[in-house]
Each structure stands twice: as C-alpha cells, then as structure tokens.
Coordinates of C-alpha atoms in Angstrom, one line a residue:
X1 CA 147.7 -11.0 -50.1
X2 CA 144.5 -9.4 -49.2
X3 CA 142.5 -11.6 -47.5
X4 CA 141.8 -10.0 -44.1
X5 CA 139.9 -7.2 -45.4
X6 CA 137.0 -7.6 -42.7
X7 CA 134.0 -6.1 -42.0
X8 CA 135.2 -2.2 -40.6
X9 CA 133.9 -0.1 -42.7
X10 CA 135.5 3.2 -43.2
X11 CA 132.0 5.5 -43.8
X12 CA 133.5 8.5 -45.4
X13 CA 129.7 9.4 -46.7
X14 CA 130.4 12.9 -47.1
X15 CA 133.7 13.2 -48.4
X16 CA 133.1 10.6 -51.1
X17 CA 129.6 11.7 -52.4
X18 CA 130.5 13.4 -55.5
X19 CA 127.9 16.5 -56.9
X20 CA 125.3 14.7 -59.1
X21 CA 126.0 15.5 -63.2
X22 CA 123.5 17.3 -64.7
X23 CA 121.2 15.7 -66.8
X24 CA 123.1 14.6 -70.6
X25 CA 126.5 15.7 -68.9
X26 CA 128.1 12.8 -67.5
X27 CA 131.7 12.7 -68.4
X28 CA 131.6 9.6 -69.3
X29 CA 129.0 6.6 -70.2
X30 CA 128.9 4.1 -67.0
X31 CA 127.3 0.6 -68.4
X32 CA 127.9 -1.5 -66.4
X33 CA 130.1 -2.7 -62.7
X34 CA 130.0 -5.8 -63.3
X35 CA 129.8 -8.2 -65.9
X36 CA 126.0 -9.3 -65.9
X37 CA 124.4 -12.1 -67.1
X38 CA 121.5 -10.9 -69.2
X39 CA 122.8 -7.6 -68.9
X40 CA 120.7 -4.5 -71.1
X41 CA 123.7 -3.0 -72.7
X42 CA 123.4 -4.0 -76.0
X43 CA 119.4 -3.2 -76.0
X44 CA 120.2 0.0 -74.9
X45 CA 119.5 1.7 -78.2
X46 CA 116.5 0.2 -78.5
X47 CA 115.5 0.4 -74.8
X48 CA 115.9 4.5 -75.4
X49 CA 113.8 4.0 -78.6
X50 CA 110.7 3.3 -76.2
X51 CA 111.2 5.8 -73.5
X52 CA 107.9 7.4 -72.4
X53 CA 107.9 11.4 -73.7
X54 CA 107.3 12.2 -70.0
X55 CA 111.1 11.3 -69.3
X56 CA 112.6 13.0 -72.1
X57 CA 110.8 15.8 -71.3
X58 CA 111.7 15.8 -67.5
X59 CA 108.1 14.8 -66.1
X60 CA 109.3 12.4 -64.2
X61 CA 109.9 13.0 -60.4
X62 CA 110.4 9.0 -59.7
X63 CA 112.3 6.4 -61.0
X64 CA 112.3 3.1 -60.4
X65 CA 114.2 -0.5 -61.0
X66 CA 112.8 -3.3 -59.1
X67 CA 115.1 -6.0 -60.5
X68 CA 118.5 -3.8 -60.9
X69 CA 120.7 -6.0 -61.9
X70 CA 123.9 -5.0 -63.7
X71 CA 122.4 -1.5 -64.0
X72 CA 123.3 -0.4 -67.5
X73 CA 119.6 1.1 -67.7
X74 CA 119.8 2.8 -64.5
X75 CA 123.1 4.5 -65.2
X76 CA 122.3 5.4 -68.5
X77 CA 118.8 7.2 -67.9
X78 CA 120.6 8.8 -64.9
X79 CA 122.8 10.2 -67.1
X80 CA 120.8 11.7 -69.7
X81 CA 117.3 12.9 -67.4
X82 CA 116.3 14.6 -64.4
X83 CA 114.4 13.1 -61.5
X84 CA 113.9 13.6 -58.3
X85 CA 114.5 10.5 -56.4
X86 CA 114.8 7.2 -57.8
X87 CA 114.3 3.7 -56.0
X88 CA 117.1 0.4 -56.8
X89 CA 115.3 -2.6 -55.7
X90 CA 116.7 -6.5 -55.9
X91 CA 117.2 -9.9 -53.7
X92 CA 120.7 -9.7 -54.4
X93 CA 122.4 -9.2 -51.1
X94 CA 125.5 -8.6 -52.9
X95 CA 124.6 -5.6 -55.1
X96 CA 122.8 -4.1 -52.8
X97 CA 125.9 -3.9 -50.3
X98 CA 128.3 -3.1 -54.1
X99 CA 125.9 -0.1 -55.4
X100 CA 125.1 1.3 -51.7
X101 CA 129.2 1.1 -51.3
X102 CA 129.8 3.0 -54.3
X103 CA 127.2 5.8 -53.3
X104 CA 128.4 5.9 -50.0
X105 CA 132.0 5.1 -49.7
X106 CA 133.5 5.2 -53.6
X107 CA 137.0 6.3 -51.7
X108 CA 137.6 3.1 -50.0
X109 CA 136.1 1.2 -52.4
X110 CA 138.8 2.3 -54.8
X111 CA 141.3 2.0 -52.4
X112 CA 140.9 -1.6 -52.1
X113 CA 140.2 -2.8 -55.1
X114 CA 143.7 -0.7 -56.5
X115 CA 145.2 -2.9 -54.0
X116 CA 143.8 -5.9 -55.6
X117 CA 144.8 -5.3 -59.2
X118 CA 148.2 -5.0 -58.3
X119 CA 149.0 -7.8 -56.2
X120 CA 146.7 -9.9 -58.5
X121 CA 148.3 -9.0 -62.0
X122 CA 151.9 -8.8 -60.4
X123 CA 151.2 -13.0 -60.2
X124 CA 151.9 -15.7 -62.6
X125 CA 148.6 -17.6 -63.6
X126 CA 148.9 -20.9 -61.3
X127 CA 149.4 -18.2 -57.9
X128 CA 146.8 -16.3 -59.4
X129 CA 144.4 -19.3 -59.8
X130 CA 145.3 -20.0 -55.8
X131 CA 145.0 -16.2 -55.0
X132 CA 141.0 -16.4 -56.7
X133 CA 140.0 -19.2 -54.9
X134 CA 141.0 -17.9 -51.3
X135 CA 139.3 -15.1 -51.9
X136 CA 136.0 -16.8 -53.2
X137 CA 136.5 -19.0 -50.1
X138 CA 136.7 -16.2 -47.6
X139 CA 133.8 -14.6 -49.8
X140 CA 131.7 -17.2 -49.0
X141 CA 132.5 -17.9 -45.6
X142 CA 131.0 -14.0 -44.6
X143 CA 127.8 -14.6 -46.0
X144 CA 125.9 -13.6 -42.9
X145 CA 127.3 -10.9 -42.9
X146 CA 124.8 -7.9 -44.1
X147 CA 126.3 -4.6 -43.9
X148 CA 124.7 -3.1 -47.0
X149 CA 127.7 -0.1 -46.8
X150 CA 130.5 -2.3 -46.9
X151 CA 133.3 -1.5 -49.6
X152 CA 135.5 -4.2 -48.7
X153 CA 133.3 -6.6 -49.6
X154 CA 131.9 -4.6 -52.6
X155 CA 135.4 -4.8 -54.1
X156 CA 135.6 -8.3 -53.5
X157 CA 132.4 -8.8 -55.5
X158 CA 134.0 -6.7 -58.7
X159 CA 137.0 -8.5 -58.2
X160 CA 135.3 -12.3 -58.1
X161 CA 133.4 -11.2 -61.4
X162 CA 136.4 -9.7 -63.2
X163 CA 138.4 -12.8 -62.8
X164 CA 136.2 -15.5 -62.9
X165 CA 135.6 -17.5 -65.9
X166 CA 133.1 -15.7 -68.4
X167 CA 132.4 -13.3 -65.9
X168 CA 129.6 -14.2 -64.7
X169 CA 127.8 -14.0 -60.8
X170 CA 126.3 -17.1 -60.1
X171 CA 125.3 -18.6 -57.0
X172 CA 124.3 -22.2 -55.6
X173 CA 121.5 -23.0 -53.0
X174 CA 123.1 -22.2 -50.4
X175 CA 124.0 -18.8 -51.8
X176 CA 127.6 -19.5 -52.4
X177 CA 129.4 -17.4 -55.5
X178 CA 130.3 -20.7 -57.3
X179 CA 132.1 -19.6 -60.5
X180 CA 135.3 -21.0 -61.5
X181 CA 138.6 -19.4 -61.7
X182 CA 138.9 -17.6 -65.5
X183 CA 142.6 -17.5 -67.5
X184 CA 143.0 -13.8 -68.5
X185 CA 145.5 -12.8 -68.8
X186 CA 145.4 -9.0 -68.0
X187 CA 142.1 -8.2 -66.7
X188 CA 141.0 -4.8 -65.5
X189 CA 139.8 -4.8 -62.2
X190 CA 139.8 -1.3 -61.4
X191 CA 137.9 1.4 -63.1
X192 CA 138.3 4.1 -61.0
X193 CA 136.5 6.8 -63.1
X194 CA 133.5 4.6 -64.3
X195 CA 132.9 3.9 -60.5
X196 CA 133.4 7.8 -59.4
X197 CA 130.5 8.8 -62.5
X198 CA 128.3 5.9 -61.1
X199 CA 129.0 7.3 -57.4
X200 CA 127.7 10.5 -58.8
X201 CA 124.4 9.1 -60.9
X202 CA 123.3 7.4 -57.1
X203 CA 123.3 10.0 -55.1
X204 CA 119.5 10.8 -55.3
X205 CA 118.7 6.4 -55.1
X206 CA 117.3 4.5 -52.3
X207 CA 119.0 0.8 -52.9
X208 CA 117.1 -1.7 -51.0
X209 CA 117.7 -5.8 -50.3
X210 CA 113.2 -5.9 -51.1
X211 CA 111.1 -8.2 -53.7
X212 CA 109.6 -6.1 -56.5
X213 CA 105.9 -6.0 -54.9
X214 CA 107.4 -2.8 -52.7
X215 CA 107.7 -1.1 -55.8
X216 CA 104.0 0.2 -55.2
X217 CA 104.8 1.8 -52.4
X218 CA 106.1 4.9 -54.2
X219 CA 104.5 4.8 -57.6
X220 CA 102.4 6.9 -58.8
X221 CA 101.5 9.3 -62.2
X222 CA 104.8 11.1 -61.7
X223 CA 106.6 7.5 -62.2
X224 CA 108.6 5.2 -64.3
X225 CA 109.4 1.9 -63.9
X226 CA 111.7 -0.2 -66.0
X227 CA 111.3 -3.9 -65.2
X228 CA 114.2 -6.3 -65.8
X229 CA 112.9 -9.8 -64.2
X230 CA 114.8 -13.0 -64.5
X231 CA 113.6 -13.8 -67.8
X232 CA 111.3 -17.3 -68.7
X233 CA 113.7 -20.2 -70.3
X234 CA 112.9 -19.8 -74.1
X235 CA 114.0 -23.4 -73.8
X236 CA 114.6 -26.2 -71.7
X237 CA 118.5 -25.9 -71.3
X238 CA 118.4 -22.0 -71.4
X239 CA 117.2 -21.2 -68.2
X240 CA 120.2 -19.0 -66.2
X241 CA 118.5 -17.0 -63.2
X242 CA 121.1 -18.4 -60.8
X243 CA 121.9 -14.9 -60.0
X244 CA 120.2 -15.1 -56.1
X245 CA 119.8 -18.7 -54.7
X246 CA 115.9 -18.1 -55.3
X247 CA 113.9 -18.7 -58.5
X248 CA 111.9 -17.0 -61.1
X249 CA 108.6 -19.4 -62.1
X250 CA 105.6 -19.0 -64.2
X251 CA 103.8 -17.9 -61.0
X252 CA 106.3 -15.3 -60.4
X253 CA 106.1 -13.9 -63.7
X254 CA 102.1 -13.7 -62.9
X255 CA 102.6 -12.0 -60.0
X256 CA 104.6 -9.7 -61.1
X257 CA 102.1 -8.9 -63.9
X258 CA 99.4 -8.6 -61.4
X259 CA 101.5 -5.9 -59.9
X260 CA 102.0 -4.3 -63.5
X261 CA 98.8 -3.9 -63.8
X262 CA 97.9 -2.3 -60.7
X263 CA 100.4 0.3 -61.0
X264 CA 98.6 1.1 -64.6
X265 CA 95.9 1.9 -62.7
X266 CA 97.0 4.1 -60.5
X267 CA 98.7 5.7 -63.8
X268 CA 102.5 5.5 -63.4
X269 CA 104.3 4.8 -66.8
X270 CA 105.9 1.1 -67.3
X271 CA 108.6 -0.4 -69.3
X272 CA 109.2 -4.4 -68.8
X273 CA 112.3 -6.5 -70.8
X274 CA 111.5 -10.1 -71.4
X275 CA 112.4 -13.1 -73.0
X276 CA 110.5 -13.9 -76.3
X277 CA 109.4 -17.4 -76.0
X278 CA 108.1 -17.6 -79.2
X279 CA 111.5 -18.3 -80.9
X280 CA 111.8 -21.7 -80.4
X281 CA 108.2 -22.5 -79.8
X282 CA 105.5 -20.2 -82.0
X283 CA 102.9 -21.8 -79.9
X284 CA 104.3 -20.5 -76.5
X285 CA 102.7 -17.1 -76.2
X286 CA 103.0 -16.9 -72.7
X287 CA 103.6 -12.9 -72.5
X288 CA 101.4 -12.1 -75.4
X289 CA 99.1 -13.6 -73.0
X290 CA 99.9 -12.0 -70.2
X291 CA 100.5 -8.9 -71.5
X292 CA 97.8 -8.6 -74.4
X293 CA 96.2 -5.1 -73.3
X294 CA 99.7 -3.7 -73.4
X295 CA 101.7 -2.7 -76.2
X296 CA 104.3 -5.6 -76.9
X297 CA 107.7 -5.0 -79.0
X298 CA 109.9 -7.5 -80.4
X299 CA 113.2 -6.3 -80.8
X300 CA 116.8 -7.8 -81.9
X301 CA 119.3 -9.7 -79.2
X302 CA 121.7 -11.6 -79.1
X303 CA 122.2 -14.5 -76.9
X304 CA 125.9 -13.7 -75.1
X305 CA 125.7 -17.1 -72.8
X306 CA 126.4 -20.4 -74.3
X307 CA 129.2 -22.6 -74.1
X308 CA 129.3 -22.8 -77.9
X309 CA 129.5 -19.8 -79.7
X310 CA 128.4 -20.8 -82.5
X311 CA 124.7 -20.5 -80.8
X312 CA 124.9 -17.0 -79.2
X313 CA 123.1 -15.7 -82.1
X314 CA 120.5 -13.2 -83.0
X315 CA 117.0 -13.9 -80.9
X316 CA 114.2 -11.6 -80.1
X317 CA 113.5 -9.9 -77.1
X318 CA 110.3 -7.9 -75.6
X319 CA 109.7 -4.8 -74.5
X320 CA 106.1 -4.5 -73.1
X321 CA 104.8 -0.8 -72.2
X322 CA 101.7 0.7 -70.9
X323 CA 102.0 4.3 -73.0
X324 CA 102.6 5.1 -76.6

C-alpha cells in the first residue's frame, strides 16, 4: 500500500522537462488533469470562437490565467499559439503543487501514480473503498505542507479525483479534500502521455499560489487574459465554489471587474467566462451590469453537476470581452 510516500522530492528538473511543441503540433489534445467542476472543455469550441485576432496571429507575447482551474483553456491555447511566457495563477494550494510537479518532475510523477493504479485496480471494491480513505486521510493530515514541486503529493491529488465519487475536488473549511469514496469499477488513473504533452505546454509558465489582483503586474498591450472565476449561483441551491476553503461573493466579482477594467486601460486584450444569471431570474442582470461597456456573449452549456440528471440540462453561459 502506498501510503508513506512523504515529502522527498526527487527534482529531476532537467531530465524531465520535455522540448515545448510547436505551436498547432501537439501530439495529442491535453484537456484536462483532473476532473474539474465547472471545467471549460465543452465551451471550448465556442471559447476558440472569441479568441482575439492578435493570438491567432501570434501577437501575443503573454498569457495569462488568473483562476486556472482544471486548465482545459490553458492547454488547449498552448497547443495551438505561440507566446512567450505565460503566467498560471490560483488559491488552490493543491494545483499549484500538481501543475508545478508536472512541469518540473513529470518522471516521478509518473512513477508514482503507475504504482497507484496497479495496487488500486488489483483490489476488490470493499479494500479499495479502505485503500481511498487512507489515502484521503493521510492527504489531509499534510496540509501544511507547501512544497509547490512535490509529485508525490501531486499524484495523490489525480488519484483522490479519479476515484472519488463524481470526480470532483471539493474542500471543507478547514481545507480538507472531503469527497466520498466513488464505485468504478475500472478507473484510469494514469495517463502517462496526456501528462508528458502537458509537461511540455508548461515549460514557458510561472504557476503561482496568488489572488488574481497580481495579474496586473505583468499585463500589458502584448497580453491576454482568460478569466475563469468561481462563477455567481444562478440560483440559490447552485452555488459550488468549494474548490479552495475561501469564497467567491458579489464583492469579489466587483473587484475583480475593477481589475478588468484597469487592465483595459492599460490596453491588454480580456476574455472572462461567467455564469448567466438571467436563466432563472430575467431580472438579475448582475454582469450585464457590470460589464455593460464590454461586449457580452451568451453561449450554450450544459449544467454537468446535479444529483439528478434529469436537471443537467442546456443553460447559458457568458463570455465578456474587451475587443471585437
């Protein structure tokens, strides 16, 4: 059983940084690590859609994500543009430490979670169920620690969210992974060439445990920035930010239009995701508010988290830009 995996850290930095693709020829299409909550892979096509013509025509010199998330966007404009440096903000300890492992130290990271597939799926269900629990246990128990290169604990994190149940992150107050133990029966734990490519795609990212206000710090006329936030409940039983043990309110969302705006000013090129809250309630225009000098899109989702699928229809979403 592993379970004394530790905190040593084998840095093999230079041996396991792979040559970045070239732009439009990654071998193969990353989407996402883990399984993310609110996760932009099935806007993708319309996230591409709304691009700025600067990035398509390799204009861009920065990139940036303040909220990153799952990183489907990330990995897919890696993929298919050129820039010189891009920045991978969030206040997620935990993917912070998982993408700066898989830049860093893909090899061990590898290593260790082929070592986890094998004595997990070699159990029946009842030792697996025990097996997940002692690992969420000791998971929680090293909070403190903050090693941001640490691929032991990175492939603890993948293997948490490939067996729990929906396959979801979600933590309490106290910032405790608190997601219950999920019956598949064969799930895939390792994906050892989606997490080589995605080694690859970070080599020219800073990742950084930082609140999106420090995006400012490096934008400027040469930049894009694609905003994921946690998005505003479109209702009162909708609300699932639980992803970091802090919250997202109204005067959060303000300030980080406040921020938005400023770095119009100063000229660098934004694209923001939100939730549309006028589905349920055509009087709740908060972001057509908010945003109204922008250029606001509604496009086609559909709502992947609900205990009843029945109700994980077709919603709307936003995409709010500052360019045409």
């Amino acid at each position: 059983m592993i379970l004394t995996l530790g905190n040593t850290i084998s840095m093999k930095t230079a041996s396991a940084r792979q040559e970045r693709p070239a732009a439009g020829t990654s071998p193969q299409n990353v989407g996402t690590i883990l399984k993310w909550a609110g996760g932009k892979t099935q806007l993708l096509e319309q996230i591409r859609a709304n691009l700025p013509q600067e990035l398509t025509h390799n204009k861009i010199h920065t990139y940036i994500e303040p909220f990153i998330g799952g990183g489907a966007v990330f990995f897919d404009i890696a993929s298919r543009y050129s820039f010189r440096q891009a920045y991978l903000f969030d206040v997620n300890a935990e993917l912070i430490t998982l993408y700066n492992s898989i830049k860093s130290d893909v090899d061990t990271l590898v290593s260790v979670l082929s070592k986890l597939q094998k004595n997990y799926l070699a159990k029946n269900e009842e030792a697996r169920k025990v097996f997940f629990y002692k690992v969420r246990d000791k998971y929680n128990a090293d909070l403190s620690a903050r090693d941001f290169v640490n691929p032991e604990r990175a492939a603890l994190t993948i293997f948490l969210n490939r067996t729990c149940f929906n396959g979801l992150f979600r933590v309490n107050s106290k910032g405790e992974f608190n997601v219950p133990f999920g019956s598949y029966k064969n799930p895939t734990i390792l994906f050892e060439d989606k997490l080589r490519t995605a080694s690859a795609l970070l080599q020219n990212a800073t990742i950084e445990l930082t609140d999106f206000s420090k995006t400012e710090n490096y934008a400027d006329k040469k930049t894009f920035v694609y905003y994921d936030p946690p998005y505003r409940p479109i209702s009162q039983t909708s609300s699932f930010t639980a992803y970091s043990k802090d919250t997202f309110d109204d005067n959060e969302q303000r300030r980080l239009f406040r921020l938005y705006d400023k770095l119009n000013k100063k000229g660098a090129l934004q694209l923001l995701s939100n939730s549309d809250t006028t589905n349920f309630k055509k009087s709740d225009r908060f972001f057509d508010d908010l945003y109204s000098d922008y250029t606001i899109t509604r496009v086609d989702a559909r709502r992947m988290i609900n205990s009843n699928p029945d109700k994980r229809g077709s919603i709307k979403e936003l995409l709010i830009k500052n360019y045409q």
